Amino acid sequence: MVDLERVLDEAGLTNPSVREYVAHWAGVTGAERVEVVSAADDARLIQEALDDGELLPAGEGRYYSRSFYKDTARAEERTIVATSDEADKGIYNNWKPAAEMKPKLIELMTGASAGKTMYVIPYLMAPQGSPLERFAAGVELTDNRNVVLQMIRMARVGVEFINDLGDSFVRAVHVTGDLANLGQGTPDDKRYFVTVADERTILHFGSSYGGNALLGKIAHGLRQGAYDGWKNGFLVEQFMLLGITDKETGAKYNICGGFPSASGKTNLAMTLAPDALGDRYYVEFYGDDIAWLWVGEDGKLYGMNPEYGVFGVAKDTNEKTNPTAIDSIVPGTGAIFTNVAYNTKTQEVWWEGRGDKPTDLDGWTDWKGDVIADRTGDEVDAPWAHPNSRFTTTLANVPNVAGDFEDPAGVEIHGIIFGGRTRDREPLVRAINDVAEGVYDGLTLGAEATAAADGLEGVLRYDPMSMRPFMSYSEADYAAHWLEVIGRATTKPIFAHVNWFQRGEDGRFLWPGYRENLRPLVWLMQYKNGEVSGVETPVGVIPAREELNLEGLDEQALADLDTVLTIDVERWQQEMGHREKHLAQFDGLPEAIWEAHRRVEDALNQA
């Protein structure tokens, strides 16, 4: 039996509330050993994982891992928000009573770590000294070494972050379970990923992958954080955050925003200025996935990325789509690749969209570990990497990471943007001056369904604020909370909607995207400052053609510009009916949101 008191003493873990919590769950899970970890343990744990075959070397200072083949993505249908108040139930948060879920998880976890090491990961999802620090601290208990290594890259890890915080920490328990025998995707599925939000407790059983297991990231950083923010006056969103510096004037602008899946959020977060504008503008990276927002004592809106790293989708990441990401996972960065293709002889990694597929198959294995050269029949053309394969790296490895990304004061937020994937209707950018209309626009954010066979082509799958999978309380309360927080700011950000994905009748994209996306963001900040006036439309203000900086833009993009700066009133009128049906799901939605809907609808009808 482990001498727990001695282990905790030797680790310097002095917080009595944390010690009590560790002792309790060590008893429940039946772990044979307990180890308190910090970032300083990374090299040793990496070597242990290499020695045990849990990791494989992927060149100098990079590593490769595979998760169980049925355990490769977040399992939203098994992800639950539990509280003691049924009023917290929303359309999307999969709410259950805490009294039902806690006993179920305790039963599943009892004895489930027998023979294993319980790793104690004290972590902080904010710079020390942040005004939100007390909401950012957590202690994850896990029986999986790879989870520790990923968490060291994604959060600030060490006892120094929690020793002085008393009882103010998130209790996060992760037990891997017997992955081969959990009935994934069947009626007998034993996996549960539960956030007991009103008790600030996270209980995840039955996975070793990503957001199911790295509890500081989504379970705490988004779901629990959003609930805490609702109760304590700040916002927690699945937002990217970047900074734009005008080197000519010295002005700095920070823009955050939400994008549904496959709508370009990470590529935008990590973007660089296009070559033609590089002498004028410098873009800094703050974060690609989560932003915490609050109103400072000066009445300005501030934001920060609570994460310490990037857990990026590998698919289609290359030197053109995201050169910044490629530069952040070069040899020597300590990056971990998960579920990509791997060459056992050369230690190379590859994924679809990385570049030309290797023609010499010698040594190549796919994401399941199967030898690619041995494939036959339908297997020959199957993807080498899983579509949700990942890379994990620290923010410090990102070449253009903001110099002040660790500033506990955060950065002022000048713009909040939403962006979906729509082939028509949505112009390149439209600014929204009214707060209620901005929040309304976020609540009706969506991306087009891709399955034309379902009769849904051109219809949006709504994803409010891009938080649909991460909601932790009711949508009506969520809308009211947004109105309250932004309404409290005396210096308000500008809202906007962007769309990089308009297509022509021939199916081609009308806007070149990627680094060129800086141009509409620069226009947005100029509009906010009164430097340009734009063109009024029923759904917001769009740029006049001559207001966009078009220097160096290719001829095809210039020829298509009038189309991407056009409002299709008829298509918008169709959309308003879909929006009304969507919003009607949310009982008790603030009247200000319905008033915004009616204002936009009336303006379209009068256009």
XYZ file of C-alpha atoms in Angstrom:
607
model
C 0.000 0.000 0.000
C 1.375 3.406 -0.993
C 2.541 5.712 1.791
C 0.422 8.569 0.509
C 1.384 11.131 3.142
C 5.059 10.620 2.381
C 4.490 10.902 -1.392
C 2.597 14.162 -1.002
C 5.162 15.562 1.442
C 8.065 14.754 -0.858
C 6.254 16.411 -3.760
C 5.769 19.579 -1.724
C 1.993 19.373 -1.995
C 0.855 21.265 1.097
C -2.727 22.254 0.272
C -4.802 20.223 2.778
C -7.926 20.271 0.586
C -5.980 18.814 -2.326
C -4.369 16.177 -0.099
C -7.769 15.091 1.178
C -9.130 14.884 -2.368
C -6.168 12.792 -3.565
C -6.473 10.398 -0.635
C -10.195 9.920 -1.226
C -9.861 9.037 -4.912
C -6.780 6.894 -4.423
C -9.007 4.810 -2.193
C -11.878 4.717 -4.687
C -9.829 3.824 -7.759
C -7.532 1.390 -5.967
C -4.383 2.773 -7.576
C -1.246 0.907 -6.530
C 1.043 3.940 -6.682
C 0.567 7.717 -6.473
C 2.867 10.219 -8.163
C 2.578 14.018 -8.065
C 3.902 15.526 -11.296
C 5.146 18.868 -12.543
C 6.420 20.210 -15.849
C 9.945 19.418 -14.658
C 9.078 15.693 -14.869
C 8.421 15.797 -18.605
C 11.772 14.421 -19.836
C 11.696 11.538 -17.360
C 8.097 10.640 -18.175
C 8.810 10.827 -21.899
C 11.670 8.384 -21.496
C 9.526 6.036 -19.415
C 6.828 6.140 -22.091
C 9.406 5.419 -24.812
C 10.855 2.548 -22.811
C 7.400 1.037 -22.325
C 6.360 1.525 -25.968
C 3.591 3.982 -25.112
C 5.350 6.555 -27.288
C 7.521 6.115 -30.360
C 10.205 8.581 -31.447
C 9.158 10.834 -34.337
C 12.537 12.316 -35.113
C 14.597 14.452 -32.773
C 12.572 15.673 -29.801
C 9.177 14.663 -31.202
C 6.935 11.745 -30.310
C 4.175 9.583 -31.728
C 1.247 7.902 -30.020
C -1.799 5.889 -31.000
C -5.032 5.780 -29.090
C -7.291 2.723 -29.036
C -8.941 2.457 -32.444
C -12.429 3.032 -31.013
C -11.188 5.974 -28.946
C -10.227 8.674 -31.430
C -12.473 11.690 -30.808
C -14.694 13.428 -28.298
C -17.800 11.357 -27.631
C -20.446 14.056 -27.376
C -23.297 11.573 -26.934
C -21.582 10.299 -23.786
C -20.716 13.782 -22.502
C -23.001 15.060 -19.767
C -23.423 18.194 -17.685
C -24.848 17.299 -14.278
C -26.110 19.661 -11.590
C -28.611 19.565 -8.755
C -30.911 22.114 -10.477
C -33.014 21.019 -13.453
C -33.284 24.687 -14.490
C -29.725 24.288 -15.816
C -31.026 21.925 -18.507
C -30.589 23.226 -22.041
C -31.239 21.965 -25.544
C -27.593 21.078 -26.140
C -25.934 20.413 -22.766
C -27.198 16.833 -22.262
C -28.156 17.633 -18.661
C -28.657 14.918 -16.032
C -29.214 15.122 -12.275
C -25.985 15.045 -10.281
C -27.648 12.610 -7.859
C -27.996 10.131 -10.734
C -24.580 10.544 -12.354
C -22.181 10.741 -9.403
C -23.008 7.286 -7.970
C -22.809 5.795 -11.462
C -19.298 7.193 -12.036
C -18.093 6.224 -8.575
C -19.258 2.670 -9.219
C -17.446 2.521 -12.576
C -14.247 3.982 -11.108
C -14.136 1.842 -7.986
C -11.084 -0.379 -8.228
C -10.634 0.476 -11.919
C -7.029 1.712 -11.458
C -5.855 -1.361 -9.569
C -2.199 -2.100 -10.316
C -1.704 1.293 -11.926
C -0.099 4.592 -10.955
C -2.412 7.464 -10.118
C -0.758 10.609 -11.427
C -1.677 13.819 -9.605
C -1.566 16.772 -12.028
C -1.938 20.164 -10.310
C -2.612 22.651 -13.112
C -3.611 26.210 -13.869
C -5.628 27.314 -16.913
C -4.486 30.947 -16.634
C -1.325 32.897 -15.936
C -0.653 33.247 -12.219
C -2.047 36.500 -10.901
C -4.903 36.604 -13.397
C -8.160 38.088 -12.054
C -9.728 34.704 -12.932
C -6.995 32.589 -11.321
C -9.242 31.075 -8.673
C -11.501 29.672 -11.392
C -8.557 28.338 -13.408
C -6.924 25.986 -10.896
C -7.539 22.268 -10.989
C -6.076 18.930 -9.994
C -6.493 16.104 -12.468
C -6.049 12.556 -11.257
C -5.338 10.097 -14.068
C -4.030 6.563 -14.445
C -2.633 7.288 -17.910
C 0.924 8.549 -18.479
C 0.197 9.895 -21.970
C -2.486 12.114 -20.464
C 0.150 13.569 -18.129
C 2.471 14.331 -21.032
C -0.300 15.990 -23.021
C -1.437 18.016 -20.005
C 2.097 19.290 -19.398
C 1.915 20.750 -22.915
C -1.610 22.116 -22.562
C -1.570 23.631 -19.051
C 0.763 25.087 -16.450
C 1.581 22.077 -14.252
C 3.071 22.056 -10.749
C 2.146 22.164 -7.048
C 3.068 25.855 -6.906
C -0.108 26.646 -8.828
C -2.504 25.160 -6.270
C -0.801 25.129 -2.858
C -2.114 28.552 -1.852
C -5.607 28.312 -3.330
C -7.315 26.464 -0.492
C -10.522 24.751 -1.594
C -10.804 26.791 -4.795
C -9.847 24.188 -7.390
C -11.625 21.933 -9.869
C -11.628 18.275 -8.886
C -10.978 16.378 -12.114
C -10.839 12.580 -12.067
C -9.963 10.548 -15.155
C -9.936 6.747 -15.193
C -9.024 5.114 -18.496
C -10.968 1.889 -18.055
C -10.614 -1.322 -20.042
C -10.768 0.290 -23.485
C -11.221 -2.958 -25.392
C -14.305 -3.914 -23.398
C -16.333 -0.734 -22.928
C -18.922 -1.326 -25.661
C -18.147 1.923 -27.467
C -21.087 2.969 -29.614
C -23.369 0.123 -28.497
C -26.374 0.107 -26.135
C -23.994 -1.281 -23.487
C -21.558 1.650 -23.748
C -19.902 2.109 -20.365
C -18.182 5.439 -21.087
C -19.288 8.565 -19.261
C -17.745 12.038 -19.415
C -19.490 14.052 -16.738
C -18.998 17.619 -15.528
C -20.782 18.124 -12.205
C -20.770 21.842 -12.788
C -22.320 23.155 -9.581
C -19.817 21.109 -7.545
C -16.839 21.985 -9.778
C -16.119 18.278 -10.201
C -15.266 16.429 -13.421
C -15.588 12.638 -13.645
C -14.488 10.984 -16.899
C -14.425 7.227 -17.387
C -13.605 5.173 -20.451
C -11.107 6.942 -22.708
C -7.486 7.959 -23.101
C -8.043 10.439 -25.912
C -8.013 14.223 -26.168
C -10.866 16.147 -24.642
C -12.194 12.992 -23.006
C -9.004 12.655 -20.969
C -7.218 16.032 -20.882
C -9.631 17.425 -18.346
C -8.074 20.864 -18.074
C -8.873 21.561 -21.701
C -12.524 21.171 -22.652
C -14.168 19.824 -19.487
C -12.641 22.555 -17.311
C -11.515 25.172 -19.824
C -14.907 25.288 -21.561
C -17.768 23.464 -19.808
C -16.878 24.078 -16.167
C -15.383 27.459 -16.982
C -18.564 28.562 -18.745
C -20.666 27.568 -15.743
C -18.308 29.371 -13.373
C -18.410 32.403 -15.648
C -22.197 32.440 -15.628
C -22.242 32.446 -11.834
C -19.396 34.945 -11.475
C -19.775 37.491 -14.246
C -17.375 36.475 -17.025
C -17.593 34.632 -20.347
C -15.906 31.403 -21.391
C -16.093 30.595 -25.092
C -14.675 28.338 -27.780
C -12.962 31.316 -29.390
C -9.688 31.923 -31.155
C -7.740 35.069 -30.189
C -5.226 37.014 -32.273
C -3.561 40.413 -32.243
C -2.913 42.745 -35.196
C -0.307 45.496 -34.962
C -0.237 48.333 -37.479
C 3.496 48.996 -37.675
C 2.880 52.361 -39.332
C 0.689 53.807 -36.573
C 1.690 51.566 -33.664
C -1.958 50.686 -33.007
C -2.675 47.184 -31.683
C -5.989 45.390 -32.070
C -7.086 42.111 -30.519
C -9.882 40.088 -32.097
C -11.516 36.935 -30.766
C -14.230 34.845 -32.284
C -16.140 31.623 -32.702
C -16.213 29.333 -35.729
C -18.027 25.992 -36.043
C -15.992 22.931 -36.913
C -14.237 23.073 -40.319
C -14.787 26.810 -40.670
C -11.170 27.954 -40.476
C -10.758 28.904 -36.812
C -7.265 27.488 -36.209
C -5.939 28.692 -39.558
C -7.196 32.200 -38.780
C -5.812 32.151 -35.246
C -2.369 31.238 -36.563
C -2.474 33.400 -39.670
C 0.302 35.664 -40.875
C -0.012 38.877 -42.868
C -0.076 38.319 -46.637
C 3.239 39.121 -48.288
C 1.906 42.350 -49.778
C 0.918 43.671 -46.334
C 3.795 42.228 -44.308
C 5.660 45.528 -44.080
C 2.597 47.221 -42.597
C 0.958 44.611 -40.336
C 2.211 42.041 -37.857
C -0.107 39.312 -36.574
C 0.371 37.693 -33.162
C -1.079 34.399 -31.983
C -2.770 34.143 -28.584
C -4.892 31.036 -28.914
C -6.810 28.851 -31.332
C -9.522 27.285 -29.201
C -10.622 28.933 -25.940
C -10.976 32.483 -24.652
C -12.034 33.712 -21.226
C -13.472 37.244 -21.330
C -14.184 39.710 -18.536
C -14.871 43.405 -17.989
C -12.044 45.203 -16.221
C -12.356 47.960 -13.661
C -11.738 50.444 -16.491
C -14.881 49.274 -18.289
C -12.990 47.595 -21.133
C -13.479 44.002 -22.219
C -10.399 41.837 -21.648
C -9.556 38.347 -22.772
C -7.004 35.583 -22.445
C -6.340 32.123 -23.755
C -6.375 29.878 -20.661
C -4.403 27.136 -22.384
C -0.646 26.728 -22.428
C -0.503 24.772 -25.670
C -2.165 23.821 -28.927
C -4.057 20.572 -29.522
C -4.393 20.923 -33.279
C -6.094 18.868 -35.972
C -3.384 17.503 -38.233
C -5.552 16.875 -41.313
C -4.949 19.435 -44.080
C -2.323 21.287 -42.034
C 0.547 22.212 -44.326
C 2.851 25.062 -45.311
C 0.110 26.819 -47.276
C -2.905 26.377 -45.016
C -1.071 26.977 -41.745
C 2.695 27.545 -41.944
C 2.699 28.749 -38.339
C 1.418 25.385 -37.114
C 4.031 23.523 -39.167
C 6.780 25.667 -37.643
C 5.481 24.919 -34.134
C 5.929 21.137 -34.482
C 9.412 20.939 -35.996
C 12.111 18.689 -34.478
C 13.118 19.659 -30.963
C 9.741 21.113 -29.972
C 8.621 18.159 -27.857
C 5.487 17.874 -29.989
C 3.343 14.747 -29.692
C 1.531 13.424 -32.773
C -1.515 11.225 -32.230
C -3.131 8.880 -34.760
C -1.227 10.056 -37.825
C 0.666 7.707 -40.153
C 4.112 6.654 -38.901
C 7.196 5.180 -40.503
C 8.785 2.625 -38.198
C 12.113 2.823 -40.015
C 12.580 6.553 -40.606
C 10.435 7.845 -37.696
C 8.614 10.178 -40.127
C 4.967 11.156 -39.680
C 2.410 11.994 -42.374
C -1.262 12.823 -42.689
C -3.731 13.603 -45.440
C -3.234 17.183 -46.589
C 0.361 17.319 -45.347
C 1.758 17.078 -48.869
C 2.321 14.392 -51.466
C 1.695 10.905 -50.138
C 4.942 8.930 -49.840
C 5.387 6.614 -52.805
C 7.884 4.333 -51.072
C 5.703 2.386 -48.616
C 8.614 0.738 -46.821
C 8.131 1.118 -43.059
C 4.855 3.039 -43.243
C 2.042 2.114 -40.861
C -1.376 3.704 -40.627
C -3.049 5.250 -37.580
C -4.063 1.796 -36.333
C -0.499 0.482 -36.638
C -1.277 -1.697 -39.662
C 1.377 -2.018 -42.382
C 0.249 0.060 -45.370
C 2.143 -2.068 -47.910
C 0.048 -5.066 -46.812
C -3.274 -3.434 -47.651
C -5.564 -5.144 -50.139
C -8.931 -4.474 -51.759
C -10.903 -1.542 -50.379
C -8.228 -0.927 -47.727
C -5.768 0.366 -50.329
C -7.399 3.783 -50.603
C -8.323 4.169 -46.924
C -6.825 7.188 -45.116
C -3.405 6.670 -43.602
C -4.117 9.060 -40.732
C -7.336 9.296 -38.750
C -9.380 12.356 -39.837
C -9.224 13.606 -36.240
C -5.494 12.980 -35.815
C -3.746 15.591 -33.685
C -0.547 17.355 -32.762
C 0.162 18.764 -29.310
C 2.706 21.526 -28.780
C 3.239 24.404 -26.359
C 2.359 28.016 -27.139
C 6.019 28.925 -26.744
C 6.761 26.856 -29.867
C 4.463 28.983 -32.040
C 6.783 31.359 -33.940
C 4.512 34.410 -33.764
C 3.087 33.789 -30.288
C 2.304 37.118 -28.635
C 5.017 38.402 -26.374
C 2.428 39.091 -23.668
C 0.503 35.795 -23.877
C 1.409 35.146 -20.221
C 0.353 38.599 -19.011
C -2.135 37.977 -16.178
C -3.951 41.208 -17.065
C -5.018 39.741 -20.409
C -5.471 41.934 -23.483
C -8.197 44.367 -24.433
C -10.687 42.879 -26.900
C -11.529 45.236 -29.761
C -13.570 42.897 -31.935
C -15.727 39.774 -31.599
C -16.293 37.894 -34.836
C -18.334 34.879 -35.839
C -17.659 32.838 -38.957
C -19.439 29.913 -40.516
C -19.017 28.021 -43.762
C -21.674 29.239 -46.216
C -21.544 29.163 -50.014
C -23.823 32.174 -50.491
C -25.781 34.811 -48.521
C -22.950 35.634 -46.104
C -20.573 38.298 -47.458
C -16.846 38.422 -46.740
C -17.409 40.557 -43.649
C -20.278 42.527 -42.137
C -19.889 44.696 -39.059
C -22.632 44.794 -36.430
C -22.878 47.909 -34.267
C -25.662 46.902 -31.880
C -24.764 44.596 -28.957
C -28.074 42.709 -28.982
C -27.792 42.178 -32.740
C -24.208 40.986 -32.265
C -25.273 38.460 -29.636
C -28.210 37.471 -31.842
C -25.806 36.888 -34.715
C -23.668 34.639 -32.511
C -26.702 32.664 -31.373
C -27.642 32.019 -35.013
C -24.124 31.099 -36.106
C -23.901 27.969 -38.190
C -22.212 26.107 -40.993
C -23.873 24.535 -43.987
C -24.816 20.891 -43.877
C -22.670 19.025 -46.362
C -24.988 16.098 -47.107
C -26.927 17.114 -50.201
C -28.399 13.622 -50.232
C -30.253 14.514 -47.031
C -31.937 17.423 -48.752
C -30.092 19.800 -46.439
C -27.695 21.442 -48.855
C -27.456 25.155 -48.087
C -29.226 24.792 -44.723
C -27.224 25.704 -41.649
C -26.491 23.437 -38.745
C -26.710 26.035 -36.006
C -23.893 26.183 -33.502
C -24.511 29.108 -31.125
C -21.256 31.032 -30.600
C -19.576 27.735 -31.692
C -20.442 26.437 -28.196
C -23.070 23.840 -29.113
C -20.967 20.850 -27.887
C -19.749 22.735 -24.804
C -22.837 24.376 -23.312
C -23.120 23.854 -19.569
C -26.341 25.738 -18.808
C -29.497 26.765 -20.660
C -29.297 28.741 -23.895
C -31.723 31.404 -22.643
C -29.528 32.048 -19.611
C -26.500 31.983 -21.897
C -27.942 34.727 -24.109
C -28.898 36.819 -21.083
C -25.403 36.392 -19.644
C -23.813 37.627 -22.871
C -26.046 40.691 -22.903
C -25.204 41.409 -19.266
C -21.423 41.029 -19.553
C -20.992 42.993 -22.794
C -23.592 45.498 -21.614
C -21.460 46.159 -18.548
C -18.500 47.240 -20.684
C -18.336 50.999 -21.152
C -15.858 50.549 -24.031
C -17.528 47.984 -26.249
C -15.966 45.761 -28.911
C -17.330 45.753 -32.439
C -19.178 42.596 -33.513
C -18.843 41.137 -37.000
C -19.563 38.076 -39.113
C -17.002 36.764 -41.596
C -17.195 34.146 -44.329
C -14.227 32.866 -46.299
C -16.222 30.202 -48.143
C -18.472 31.818 -50.762
C -18.515 29.766 -53.953
C -19.225 30.621 -57.535
C -21.697 28.814 -59.763
C -18.813 26.623 -60.890
C -18.166 25.552 -57.273
C -14.845 27.337 -56.809
C -14.118 29.499 -53.770
C -14.469 33.213 -54.561
C -12.079 34.434 -51.849
C -8.501 33.112 -51.588
C -8.656 32.833 -47.790
C -5.784 31.882 -45.475
C -3.398 34.836 -45.039
C -5.621 37.081 -47.162
C -8.226 36.916 -44.389
C -6.288 39.637 -42.588
C -7.653 42.209 -45.067
C -11.298 42.187 -43.871
C -10.124 42.180 -40.238
C -8.052 45.307 -40.850
C -11.103 46.911 -42.472
C -13.177 45.988 -39.415
C -10.789 47.787 -37.077
C -10.697 50.800 -39.409
C -14.491 50.841 -39.363
C -14.522 50.642 -35.566
C -12.188 53.642 -35.463
C -14.307 55.687 -37.883
C -11.611 55.658 -40.561
C -13.996 54.122 -43.112
C -17.784 54.290 -43.267
C -18.734 51.097 -45.112
C -22.050 50.399 -46.800
C -25.222 49.951 -44.740
C -27.219 46.783 -45.408
C -30.164 45.176 -43.590
C -27.771 42.746 -41.863
C -24.844 45.017 -41.003
C -22.210 47.226 -42.566
C -20.047 45.791 -45.346
C -16.916 47.309 -46.879
C -17.083 49.505 -49.916
C -14.745 47.977 -52.463
C -12.340 50.903 -52.289
C -12.109 50.622 -48.486
C -10.415 47.220 -48.518
C -6.644 47.142 -48.855
C -6.315 45.181 -52.096
C -2.583 45.567 -52.617
C -1.117 42.352 -54.022
C -4.462 40.527 -54.262
C -4.583 38.263 -57.310
C -6.640 39.111 -60.382
C -9.213 36.366 -59.844
C -9.951 37.542 -56.299
C -10.295 41.132 -57.537
C -12.733 39.988 -60.210
C -14.862 38.156 -57.612
C -14.775 40.923 -55.030
C -18.112 42.493 -55.928
C -19.802 39.128 -55.413
C -18.305 38.493 -51.966
C -19.329 42.034 -50.943
C -22.982 41.524 -51.883
C -26.025 40.825 -49.725
C -28.481 38.359 -51.300
C -31.693 39.695 -49.781
C -33.872 36.841 -51.032
C -31.580 34.203 -49.530
C -31.474 36.163 -46.290
C -35.259 36.292 -46.134
C -35.330 32.494 -46.436
C -32.746 32.228 -43.675
C -34.809 34.300 -41.231
C -37.472 31.604 -41.045
C -34.858 29.001 -40.157
C -33.431 31.318 -37.507
C -36.820 31.879 -35.913
C -37.425 28.142 -35.634
C -33.935 27.664 -34.170
C -34.330 30.375 -31.532
C -37.847 29.219 -30.602
C -36.274 26.097 -29.041
C -34.834 28.191 -26.232
C -37.564 28.870 -23.672
C -37.170 32.222 -21.947
C -34.838 33.754 -24.527
C -34.367 37.457 -23.651
C -36.764 39.775 -25.424
C -33.779 41.822 -26.607
C -32.759 38.902 -28.832
C -36.237 38.616 -30.347
C -36.280 42.383 -30.888
C -32.965 42.103 -32.732
C -34.403 39.305 -34.874
C -37.433 41.421 -35.770
C -35.275 44.461 -36.589
C -33.184 42.453 -39.035
C -36.267 40.787 -40.512
C -38.050 44.123 -41.001
C -34.966 45.670 -42.598
C -34.737 42.773 -45.054
C -38.433 43.059 -45.923
C -37.993 46.758 -46.645
C -34.851 46.294 -48.741
